[in-house]
C-alpha cells in the first residue's frame, strides 16, 4: 500500500510538472519547424507502452498520412503480440535510426517476399516524407502484417549488420542522365573556382596556388571542444547543437575569408578531393540572389541559378528529392540579402513558386528540402535568434593565424626575396601585422609591396592607411600620376574617385552591392572609371540581366563611400551625425525615421525583424564611419585641401570629433552604479570597441585623452567582443590615457600573441588582466611578463584555456620572484606538466604575496603536486589553490596535506577529478585536524568507494565528497 501510494504521488507530481511546463514543452517540440522532435517522443512512448496505437493515430502531425489502415488491421487480428512484432515496437527509436537511410532495400526485401504490394511500397516512399518518416511508415505497415513480415524485416537488418556493410549503404536508382549532369555541374564549379574570385580575381591568381587556410574554431560555449578546425570539420559532428537541423553557419567579420573558404570547398568537391559524401553541390551567392525579381520554385533555383540539366530534368530533380542527404547547398553572404530572415511564411512544396527570400528562408529552416545539408556564410551580427534556432552548428572564421600571414605572403610573391622583405617589414610594424590577420588586408599589403617597402618610417598604421595605399596603387598602376610626389595624386583622379564614391555611397544608403548600367550612369561612372580595377563584373546572374558590377569587396565600397563623404559638396550636413548615431539604433524604437537618410525604410514589419534587417546596414555604416575618421585625421587632411576648401574639411573634422565625443558620453552614462562593496565596472558592448577604433583611426591623442577623462571605472569588461590584434591596437591607443588603474577583462576573444604585444603599452594602467580562451602561446607570454614585471600596479592574471606549455612557466616563476605584490595566477586548462610545476615552485618559494593559484585541467601529476606543496607549505598568504583534474594521486595528496597542516591563511583546496584513494584522503583528514582555518577541501570524483565517502563525510564535514 505504501509503495502504491508513493507511485500514485509520483505520477501526480509528473502530471503537475508537465502541466506547469506545458508552454516550454510545446515550444521545444514544435518551434523547430520540423515534426521530428514530436515524432521521436512518440517513438519512445510507443516503445515503452505508454501510448496506444489509436492514440498514436490521433496525435499524428498533418505532414504524415493517417495510420488508420495499419491500426485497424492490428485490431482485427485480436492476437497477442509475439516476439517479432513486440521487438518492432520495443526497439522502435533504434530501428527508425537504422532504417531511415535504407528504406529502399528493406522494401525490396519485403516486396520480394510477397508481404508488400507495389502500392504499399509507393505509399511508404511518398516524397512528402522525410527519411525518418519513411522508416516509421515502414515499421507501422510491417507491424500491421504480423509476425512473418516483422521477422523478415528484422532478419534484413541483422544481415546488414553481420555482413559488415553499413545499414545506411543506399542503393541508388539514378536516372540515366544523372552522372552526365553531375559531371557538368562539377566542371562548371571547377571552372568558377579555379581562380581566386574574391577581390575581383585580380591578376588571375590560381586558387590552388594562393589559398591559405583561415583559423576556424567552434564557439567558446561548445563544451569539451577546443582548437582549430579543418575545412572538412565544418560538416563534421563536433559542435553540433541541434541534430535535427541541416543548416551550418560559418560566421566571420568582413574580410575574414568566408567567400574564399566556400570557393575552396567548391573546388575540392569538383576535383573529387573532398566532400565526396555529396553527389551534387549547388552554390548560391545571396548578393546575386538579390537581383532575382521572379518567383521561383526549388527546381528553378537549382537549375537556373546553378546548372541546367540537358535531359531528364524531372527525373534528376526527383532523385534530389528522394536522396536529400546526398546533396549540399552553399549560400554565401546571407548578411547581404536585402530581406531579413523570417519564419512567418511557411513553404513545404518544392515545386511551389515563391519570392527568392521566402524560398531561401524555408530551405534554411528545413521546411523545404529537409535532409539536405546547407552551409551559409554571414557576418555574425546579421544572424539573429530567429535563424539561430534552426542551426545545426556554428563555426567561427577568425581570419589568418600568424603562420597563415607568412604562408599567404610567400604564396603571393613568386620571388622569395620580396616575400622575405615584406614579412620582415611586418615584423617591425606590429600594428600592420595585426591588420594582416584579416585576409583582405593581407592581400592589400601583399599587392602594394613596392609602396610598403618604400615608405620607410611612414609605414601604414591604420586600416585607412592600408586602403589609401591600395587606392594609390590602383590609380598609378592604370594611369601613372603626374604629381607622384606630395599630395596632388588624389586631385589627378578626382572625377573617378567622386564617381565611384557616389556609387558606393548610394549603394550603402540603399543596401545595394550589385549595380546596373542605369545606376552607374546616374553616378557618372565611365569605362575609364571601371578600368581602374575597383569594380568587377558580377557573374552568375540570370541571362535576362545586362552587365552588372560590384566593388572588389564590401569594405572597398565602404571606403569609397567615406571618400565621397569627405570630398563631395553634395552630401547633406547631417550625414556625419547619422553615421555616428547608428550604434544607438539597436536600442531605439525602429519606427523612428531618424535614420531615413542613411538606411532604406522598412515598413509594416515587427520591431525584431526590422532590427535584424538593419544589422548589416548598421555594420556597413559603422565601417564607413571608421574610414571617415581615418580620412579626416591630421596625417591625411592635406590630401583633401587640394580638392575642396579648407573650411569645409575643417568643419567635417570638427563634426566627426563632436560626434565621437557625444557617442562616448552616451555610452558612459549607461554604466550602472556599483553595488555596495563592489568596484565600479563597465561591461562594454561591441559598439564601444567600434568607437575606440574610430578614435584610433584619427590618430589624435587629444581625443583619446578627452574620452578617457570621462571614464571612471575600476573594471572594464570586454568579453565576447570579437577583439583581435587590430582592436587591441586601438584599445591600447585609447586606454593608456585612463586616469586610474583598471582591471581589463578580454576573455573569449581572439587576441593571440600579436594582440598581446599590442596591449603592452597599456599594461602600466592595468592592475589585472584576464585573457581566458584567446589562442595565446608561450611566445606571447614571454613578452607580456617581461613588460608587467616593470608595472607597479599589476597584480593579477588569468590565462585559462590557451595554448601554454612548460616553456611559459619560467617567465611566471620570474614574475613571482620579482613582484612581491602579485596576488593571483590562474593558468587552468593548458598543457603544463610536472616540469612546469617545478619551475613555478622556484618562484613560489620566494614569493610572499600570492593568494590565488589555479592550475586545474593541466597534467602536473604527483611529482608536480609535491613540488608545489614543498614551495607553499610555509606560505602565509595563500588563500585558494586548485589542482582539479591533474592526475594527482596519494603521494601528491599527502604532500599537499602539509600545506593544510602548516598554513594560517589557506581557506580552500580543490582536488576534484583526480585519482586519490582512501590513503591520500586520510592524510588530508589528519591535516585538517590541526587546522580549523581551512573551510573546505574538495575531493569529488576521486577513487573512493561509496562506503568510504559516507564514512569520511561523517568524520570530516569540511571534505566535499
PDB file of N, CA, C and O in Angstrom, residues 46 53 56 60 67 70-71 74 92 135-145:
ATOM      1  N   UNK A  46       5.573   4.925 -27.534  1.00  0.00           N
ATOM      2  CA  UNK A  46       5.098   3.664 -28.104  1.00  0.00           C
ATOM      3  C   UNK A  46       5.942   2.493 -27.617  1.00  0.00           C
ATOM      4  O   UNK A  46       5.413   1.442 -27.236  1.00  0.00           O
ATOM      5  N   UNK A  53      -1.997   2.437 -30.045  1.00  0.00           N
ATOM      6  CA  UNK A  53      -1.980   2.696 -31.486  1.00  0.00           C
ATOM      7  C   UNK A  53      -2.999   3.746 -31.887  1.00  0.00           C
ATOM      8  O   UNK A  53      -2.718   4.634 -32.680  1.00  0.00           O
ATOM      9  N   UNK A  56      -1.799   7.084 -30.962  1.00  0.00           N
ATOM     10  CA  UNK A  56      -0.753   7.497 -31.910  1.00  0.00           C
ATOM     11  C   UNK A  56      -1.364   8.054 -33.189  1.00  0.00           C
ATOM     12  O   UNK A  56      -0.931   9.066 -33.729  1.00  0.00           O
ATOM     13  N   UNK A  60      -0.909  12.032 -34.708  1.00  0.00           N
ATOM     14  CA  UNK A  60      -0.085  12.206 -35.909  1.00  0.00           C
ATOM     15  C   UNK A  60      -0.174  13.609 -36.479  1.00  0.00           C
ATOM     16  O   UNK A  60      -1.252  14.172 -36.635  1.00  0.00           O
ATOM     17  N   UNK A  67      -2.675   6.595 -40.012  1.00  0.00           N
ATOM     18  CA  UNK A  67      -2.336   5.181 -39.996  1.00  0.00           C
ATOM     19  C   UNK A  67      -3.567   4.325 -39.674  1.00  0.00           C
ATOM     20  O   UNK A  67      -3.468   3.308 -39.029  1.00  0.00           O
ATOM     21  N   UNK A  70      -3.361   0.662 -40.854  1.00  0.00           N
ATOM     22  CA  UNK A  70      -2.444  -0.164 -40.066  1.00  0.00           C
ATOM     23  C   UNK A  70      -3.073  -0.537 -38.741  1.00  0.00           C
ATOM     24  O   UNK A  70      -3.014  -1.680 -38.291  1.00  0.00           O
ATOM     25  N   UNK A  71      -3.678   0.454 -38.073  1.00  0.00           N
ATOM     26  CA  UNK A  71      -4.265   0.231 -36.750  1.00  0.00           C
ATOM     27  C   UNK A  71      -5.442  -0.713 -36.838  1.00  0.00           C
ATOM     28  O   UNK A  71      -5.598  -1.612 -36.005  1.00  0.00           O
ATOM     29  N   UNK A  74      -4.405  -4.324 -37.139  1.00  0.00           N
ATOM     30  CA  UNK A  74      -3.963  -4.882 -35.862  1.00  0.00           C
ATOM     31  C   UNK A  74      -5.140  -5.227 -34.965  1.00  0.00           C
ATOM     32  O   UNK A  74      -5.151  -6.241 -34.288  1.00  0.00           O
ATOM     33  N   UNK A  92      11.639   0.559 -31.330  1.00  0.00           N
ATOM     34  CA  UNK A  92      11.248   1.499 -32.381  1.00  0.00           C
ATOM     35  C   UNK A  92      12.226   2.668 -32.551  1.00  0.00           C
ATOM     36  O   UNK A  92      12.642   2.956 -33.680  1.00  0.00           O
ATOM     37  N   UNK A 135      10.852   5.610 -42.534  1.00  0.00           N
ATOM     38  CA  UNK A 135      11.183   4.474 -41.674  1.00  0.00           C
ATOM     39  C   UNK A 135      10.026   4.153 -40.730  1.00  0.00           C
ATOM     40  O   UNK A 135       9.684   2.981 -40.523  1.00  0.00           O
ATOM     41  N   UNK A 136       9.419   5.182 -40.149  1.00  0.00           N
ATOM     42  CA  UNK A 136       8.274   4.960 -39.244  1.00  0.00           C
ATOM     43  C   UNK A 136       7.088   4.366 -40.002  1.00  0.00           C
ATOM     44  O   UNK A 136       6.383   3.489 -39.499  1.00  0.00           O
ATOM     45  N   UNK A 137       6.857   4.870 -41.208  1.00  0.00           N
ATOM     46  CA  UNK A 137       5.765   4.382 -42.049  1.00  0.00           C
ATOM     47  C   UNK A 137       5.958   2.901 -42.346  1.00  0.00           C
ATOM     48  O   UNK A 137       5.022   2.091 -42.293  1.00  0.00           O
ATOM     49  N   UNK A 138       7.219   2.536 -42.643  1.00  0.00           N
ATOM     50  CA  UNK A 138       7.553   1.145 -42.928  1.00  0.00           C
ATOM     51  C   UNK A 138       7.287   0.257 -41.711  1.00  0.00           C
ATOM     52  O   UNK A 138       6.674  -0.815 -41.815  1.00  0.00           O
ATOM     53  N   UNK A 139       7.738   0.695 -40.539  1.00  0.00           N
ATOM     54  CA  UNK A 139       7.544  -0.088 -39.316  1.00  0.00           C
ATOM     55  C   UNK A 139       6.068  -0.308 -39.014  1.00  0.00           C
ATOM     56  O   UNK A 139       5.653  -1.409 -38.614  1.00  0.00           O
ATOM     57  N   UNK A 140       5.245   0.712 -39.199  1.00  0.00           N
ATOM     58  CA  UNK A 140       3.817   0.582 -38.912  1.00  0.00           C
ATOM     59  C   UNK A 140       3.134  -0.375 -39.884  1.00  0.00           C
ATOM     60  O   UNK A 140       2.269  -1.169 -39.490  1.00  0.00           O
ATOM     61  N   UNK A 141       3.510  -0.313 -41.167  1.00  0.00           N
ATOM     62  CA  UNK A 141       2.953  -1.252 -42.140  1.00  0.00           C
ATOM     63  C   UNK A 141       3.341  -2.689 -41.793  1.00  0.00           C
ATOM     64  O   UNK A 141       2.501  -3.602 -41.853  1.00  0.00           O
ATOM     65  N   UNK A 142       4.622  -2.888 -41.439  1.00  0.00           N
ATOM     66  CA  UNK A 142       5.094  -4.246 -41.138  1.00  0.00           C
ATOM     67  C   UNK A 142       4.399  -4.793 -39.904  1.00  0.00           C
ATOM     68  O   UNK A 142       3.984  -5.971 -39.866  1.00  0.00           O
ATOM     69  N   UNK A 143       4.227  -3.979 -38.877  1.00  0.00           N
ATOM     70  CA  UNK A 143       3.520  -4.439 -37.665  1.00  0.00           C
ATOM     71  C   UNK A 143       2.090  -4.860 -37.982  1.00  0.00           C
ATOM     72  O   UNK A 143       1.562  -5.807 -37.410  1.00  0.00           O
ATOM     73  N   UNK A 144       1.462  -4.141 -38.917  1.00  0.00           N
ATOM     74  CA  UNK A 144       0.067  -4.470 -39.247  1.00  0.00           C
ATOM     75  C   UNK A 144      -0.040  -5.809 -39.966  1.00  0.00           C
ATOM     76  O   UNK A 144      -1.104  -6.409 -39.998  1.00  0.00           O
ATOM     77  N   UNK A 145       1.069  -6.318 -40.531  1.00  0.00           N
ATOM     78  CA  UNK A 145       1.031  -7.551 -41.329  1.00  0.00           C
ATOM     79  C   UNK A 145       1.374  -8.792 -40.511  1.00  0.00           C
ATOM     80  O   UNK A 145       1.306  -9.910 -41.012  1.00  0.00           O
TER      81      UNK A 145
END
